[in-house]
Amino acid sequence: MSIFTRVRDATEWRVVRRTISPGPGPSPETKRRRIKQVRISLAKVLISFLVLAMALPVSGETITIDNTSGTPTIAKALLYAGDNGTVVLRPGIYFENSIVLENSATITADKSAGYGAEDTIIDAEQSGRIFDAAGYSLSIDNLTFRNGKADHGGAIYLDSGTLSVTSSVFANCSADYGGAIFSDTDSTVTVISSAFTNCSAINSGGAILSGFNSTVTVVSSAFTNCSAVNTGGAIYIFSGTLNTTSTAFFSCSASSYSGGAIYSSSFSPVTITSSSFTGCSSPCRGGAICSYKGGSMHFCRIYNCSLEAPAVYSHNNFDASENWWGTNTDPSGFSEGSVRYDPWLVLGVATSSVTVATGETSVIRANLTHDVNGIDTSGNGLLPDGIPVTFDLAAGLGNLSVTGGEIAGGANGTIFTAAGSGLVTVTAKADGQTVGTFTMVTS
């Protein structure tokens, strides 16, 4: 083999040709061995690549698991499902906690097989928070979360993300802030047809606490026996908005300060419609609601929430007209601050026939669809269904088809059957108010 080399001769460069013997090459056996090693190395690289590809989550997959040994945990199933994937939980109790989301996801009971929150349960055993969803979107459907415990959000922690909860239950969850759900910054929380029971906070937000610039929407849900030591026995809103529709608050309390059911700061207006507050309490401001920013509340039931402090308090303008306060009389004692409660709704009762003969009938109908001025408000909205109403034959002869029920669609009724002549009085009672109507029975 020849090569050319530049050498310096006296004062100039010149190119010289040199011949080098190539020497003996590798033997055929060595060549075969080297080719085999290269092939093995390439195969190992390919296998490693395939294993890595299989381990990485595939976007948008649906993974179904159960709680038996040998199946993936919820955390691993979420990873396998990939971004915007779905994890379906078969019925059972999953004893898991401290699950940190690494992508957006949906977690649901096996609804296609007829299962739901009553038989699909994630139990943290008071050992930690159930989900940390910071930075992601999480959708929960038909599940029960119980015994979650943390400093912020006993069941779910959310930050700069979106949380959607449907037909689910939060039970016995606790935290320093936000007993069940803590929404930190720039987040959106939507709760539909769900229940929060016995959730508590050492500080504020017994069930839900919303932090900076966040929006909370609650529809057709219930908060029962939720409590906070400081403010917001059920819900605390610091900076953002709260919209609540067709939701019930039972026996919620803030034991040392304000907002037995709801507390909103001076940065956060609230809008409440067709909801119910019963047996809620706080010792300072707002046995049911304390809203420093103001807002509005219409077609709501507020009853037995002024045992310590008046039921509703606001520092700014709060429109609380067209609500039922459990009485037909002036409800001014149930609110304080800048709260406008007039006009308020009143209980009424009427008979379909002012005169009937013995053996004939008349329909007695109680309603909560008129305000104190006699104006029918049903075209603008209705109180929540479920307000107990009782009927009584206070005077006269006859009988009633039913003596109790619940207000639905703003009304409830009974049928009076006359059994003897004379003036008959039938009364209806809802909460603390009783009203009556008269029917003349002829022989």
mmCIF file with all atom_site columns, C-alpha atoms in Angstrom, residues 113-187:
data_model
loop_
_atom_site.group_PDB
_atom_site.id
_atom_site.type_symbol
_atom_site.label_atom_id
_atom_site.label_alt_id
_atom_site.label_comp_id
_atom_site.label_asym_id
_atom_site.label_entity_id
_atom_site.label_seq_id
_atom_site.pdbx_PDB_ins_code
_atom_site.Cartn_x
_atom_site.Cartn_y
_atom_site.Cartn_z
_atom_site.occupancy
_atom_site.B_iso_or_equiv
_atom_site.pdbx_formal_charge
_atom_site.auth_seq_id
_atom_site.auth_comp_id
_atom_site.auth_asym_id
_atom_site.auth_atom_id
_atom_site.pdbx_PDB_model_num
ATOM 1  C CA . ALA A 1 113 ? -71.371 -2.810 34.716 1.00 0.00 ? 113 ALA A CA 1
ATOM 2  C CA . GLY A 1 114 ? -73.722 -0.857 36.970 1.00 0.00 ? 114 GLY A CA 1
ATOM 3  C CA . TYR A 1 115 ? -71.258 0.119  39.686 1.00 0.00 ? 115 TYR A CA 1
ATOM 4  C CA . GLY A 1 116 ? -70.855 3.508  41.354 1.00 0.00 ? 116 GLY A CA 1
ATOM 5  C CA . ALA A 1 117 ? -69.653 5.420  44.401 1.00 0.00 ? 117 ALA A CA 1
ATOM 6  C CA . GLU A 1 118 ? -71.393 3.142  46.908 1.00 0.00 ? 118 GLU A CA 1
ATOM 7  C CA . ASP A 1 119 ? -69.212 0.166  45.969 1.00 0.00 ? 119 ASP A CA 1
ATOM 8  C CA . THR A 1 120 ? -66.055 1.737  44.475 1.00 0.00 ? 120 THR A CA 1
ATOM 9  C CA . ILE A 1 121 ? -64.026 3.272  47.293 1.00 0.00 ? 121 ILE A CA 1
ATOM 10 C CA . ILE A 1 122 ? -60.538 4.702  47.707 1.00 0.00 ? 122 ILE A CA 1
ATOM 11 C CA . ASP A 1 123 ? -59.608 4.652  51.392 1.00 0.00 ? 123 ASP A CA 1
ATOM 12 C CA . ALA A 1 124 ? -56.493 6.521  52.530 1.00 0.00 ? 124 ALA A CA 1
ATOM 13 C CA . GLU A 1 125 ? -56.791 5.134  56.074 1.00 0.00 ? 125 GLU A CA 1
ATOM 14 C CA . GLN A 1 126 ? -55.857 8.564  57.509 1.00 0.00 ? 126 GLN A CA 1
ATOM 15 C CA . SER A 1 127 ? -52.342 7.981  56.161 1.00 0.00 ? 127 SER A CA 1
ATOM 16 C CA . GLY A 1 128 ? -52.141 10.757 53.589 1.00 0.00 ? 128 GLY A CA 1
ATOM 17 C CA . ARG A 1 129 ? -53.813 12.663 50.789 1.00 0.00 ? 129 ARG A CA 1
ATOM 18 C CA . ILE A 1 130 ? -55.364 10.542 48.055 1.00 0.00 ? 130 ILE A CA 1
ATOM 19 C CA . PHE A 1 131 ? -54.479 12.573 44.929 1.00 0.00 ? 131 PHE A CA 1
ATOM 20 C CA . ASP A 1 132 ? -51.968 15.314 44.211 1.00 0.00 ? 132 ASP A CA 1
ATOM 21 C CA . ALA A 1 133 ? -53.129 16.779 40.895 1.00 0.00 ? 133 ALA A CA 1
ATOM 22 C CA . ALA A 1 134 ? -50.913 19.881 40.771 1.00 0.00 ? 134 ALA A CA 1
ATOM 23 C CA . GLY A 1 135 ? -50.539 21.122 37.213 1.00 0.00 ? 135 GLY A CA 1
ATOM 24 C CA . TYR A 1 136 ? -52.986 18.695 35.622 1.00 0.00 ? 136 TYR A CA 1
ATOM 25 C CA . SER A 1 137 ? -56.665 18.128 34.940 1.00 0.00 ? 137 SER A CA 1
ATOM 26 C CA . LEU A 1 138 ? -58.422 15.423 36.919 1.00 0.00 ? 138 LEU A CA 1
ATOM 27 C CA . SER A 1 139 ? -61.925 14.083 36.373 1.00 0.00 ? 139 SER A CA 1
ATOM 28 C CA . ILE A 1 140 ? -63.575 11.944 39.067 1.00 0.00 ? 140 ILE A CA 1
ATOM 29 C CA . ASP A 1 141 ? -66.771 10.001 38.353 1.00 0.00 ? 141 ASP A CA 1
ATOM 30 C CA . ASN A 1 142 ? -68.842 7.777  40.665 1.00 0.00 ? 142 ASN A CA 1
ATOM 31 C CA . LEU A 1 143 ? -66.181 7.167  43.311 1.00 0.00 ? 143 LEU A CA 1
ATOM 32 C CA . THR A 1 144 ? -66.001 7.427  47.098 1.00 0.00 ? 144 THR A CA 1
ATOM 33 C CA . PHE A 1 145 ? -62.983 9.033  48.756 1.00 0.00 ? 145 PHE A CA 1
ATOM 34 C CA . ARG A 1 146 ? -62.683 8.444  52.455 1.00 0.00 ? 146 ARG A CA 1
ATOM 35 C CA . ASN A 1 147 ? -60.247 8.934  55.315 1.00 0.00 ? 147 ASN A CA 1
ATOM 36 C CA . GLY A 1 148 ? -57.911 11.202 53.389 1.00 0.00 ? 148 GLY A CA 1
ATOM 37 C CA . LYS A 1 149 ? -55.697 13.384 55.568 1.00 0.00 ? 149 LYS A CA 1
ATOM 38 C CA . ALA A 1 150 ? -53.138 16.078 54.728 1.00 0.00 ? 150 ALA A CA 1
ATOM 39 C CA . ASP A 1 151 ? -52.102 19.626 55.462 1.00 0.00 ? 151 ASP A CA 1
ATOM 40 C CA . HIS A 1 152 ? -53.809 20.966 52.316 1.00 0.00 ? 152 HIS A CA 1
ATOM 41 C CA . GLY A 1 153 ? -56.622 18.944 50.745 1.00 0.00 ? 153 GLY A CA 1
ATOM 42 C CA . GLY A 1 154 ? -57.291 15.687 52.561 1.00 0.00 ? 154 GLY A CA 1
ATOM 43 C CA . ALA A 1 155 ? -58.525 13.974 49.398 1.00 0.00 ? 155 ALA A CA 1
ATOM 44 C CA . ILE A 1 156 ? -57.346 16.121 46.472 1.00 0.00 ? 156 ILE A CA 1
ATOM 45 C CA . TYR A 1 157 ? -54.768 18.884 46.033 1.00 0.00 ? 157 TYR A CA 1
ATOM 46 C CA . LEU A 1 158 ? -55.076 20.990 42.888 1.00 0.00 ? 158 LEU A CA 1
ATOM 47 C CA . ASP A 1 159 ? -52.840 23.783 41.592 1.00 0.00 ? 159 ASP A CA 1
ATOM 48 C CA . SER A 1 160 ? -53.010 25.437 38.168 1.00 0.00 ? 160 SER A CA 1
ATOM 49 C CA . GLY A 1 161 ? -55.335 22.751 36.921 1.00 0.00 ? 161 GLY A CA 1
ATOM 50 C CA . THR A 1 162 ? -58.921 21.630 36.503 1.00 0.00 ? 162 THR A CA 1
ATOM 51 C CA . LEU A 1 163 ? -60.920 19.299 38.723 1.00 0.00 ? 163 LEU A CA 1
ATOM 52 C CA . SER A 1 164 ? -64.288 17.822 37.770 1.00 0.00 ? 164 SER A CA 1
ATOM 53 C CA . VAL A 1 165 ? -66.181 15.717 40.307 1.00 0.00 ? 165 VAL A CA 1
ATOM 54 C CA . THR A 1 166 ? -69.421 13.936 39.343 1.00 0.00 ? 166 THR A CA 1
ATOM 55 C CA . SER A 1 167 ? -71.669 11.652 41.393 1.00 0.00 ? 167 SER A CA 1
ATOM 56 C CA . SER A 1 168 ? -68.977 11.043 43.990 1.00 0.00 ? 168 SER A CA 1
ATOM 57 C CA . VAL A 1 169 ? -68.672 10.989 47.784 1.00 0.00 ? 169 VAL A CA 1
ATOM 58 C CA . PHE A 1 170 ? -66.089 12.475 50.154 1.00 0.00 ? 170 PHE A CA 1
ATOM 59 C CA . ALA A 1 171 ? -66.341 11.080 53.678 1.00 0.00 ? 171 ALA A CA 1
ATOM 60 C CA . ASN A 1 172 ? -64.271 11.691 56.805 1.00 0.00 ? 172 ASN A CA 1
ATOM 61 C CA . CYS A 1 173 ? -61.566 13.612 54.976 1.00 0.00 ? 173 CYS A CA 1
ATOM 62 C CA . SER A 1 174 ? -59.568 16.189 56.923 1.00 0.00 ? 174 SER A CA 1
ATOM 63 C CA . ALA A 1 175 ? -56.812 18.761 56.539 1.00 0.00 ? 175 ALA A CA 1
ATOM 64 C CA . ASP A 1 176 ? -55.499 21.988 57.964 1.00 0.00 ? 176 ASP A CA 1
ATOM 65 C CA . TYR A 1 177 ? -56.996 23.753 54.934 1.00 0.00 ? 177 TYR A CA 1
ATOM 66 C CA . GLY A 1 178 ? -59.621 22.222 52.648 1.00 0.00 ? 178 GLY A CA 1
ATOM 67 C CA . GLY A 1 179 ? -60.744 19.048 54.380 1.00 0.00 ? 179 GLY A CA 1
ATOM 68 C CA . ALA A 1 180 ? -61.554 17.259 51.118 1.00 0.00 ? 180 ALA A CA 1
ATOM 69 C CA . ILE A 1 181 ? -60.354 19.527 48.284 1.00 0.00 ? 181 ILE A CA 1
ATOM 70 C CA . PHE A 1 182 ? -57.735 22.279 48.220 1.00 0.00 ? 182 PHE A CA 1
ATOM 71 C CA . SER A 1 183 ? -57.573 24.366 45.046 1.00 0.00 ? 183 SER A CA 1
ATOM 72 C CA . ASP A 1 184 ? -54.488 26.545 45.198 1.00 0.00 ? 184 ASP A CA 1
ATOM 73 C CA . THR A 1 185 ? -53.890 28.946 42.276 1.00 0.00 ? 185 THR A CA 1
ATOM 74 C CA . ASP A 1 186 ? -55.452 29.560 38.848 1.00 0.00 ? 186 ASP A CA 1
ATOM 75 C CA . SER A 1 187 ? -57.650 26.492 39.063 1.00 0.00 ? 187 SER A CA 1
#
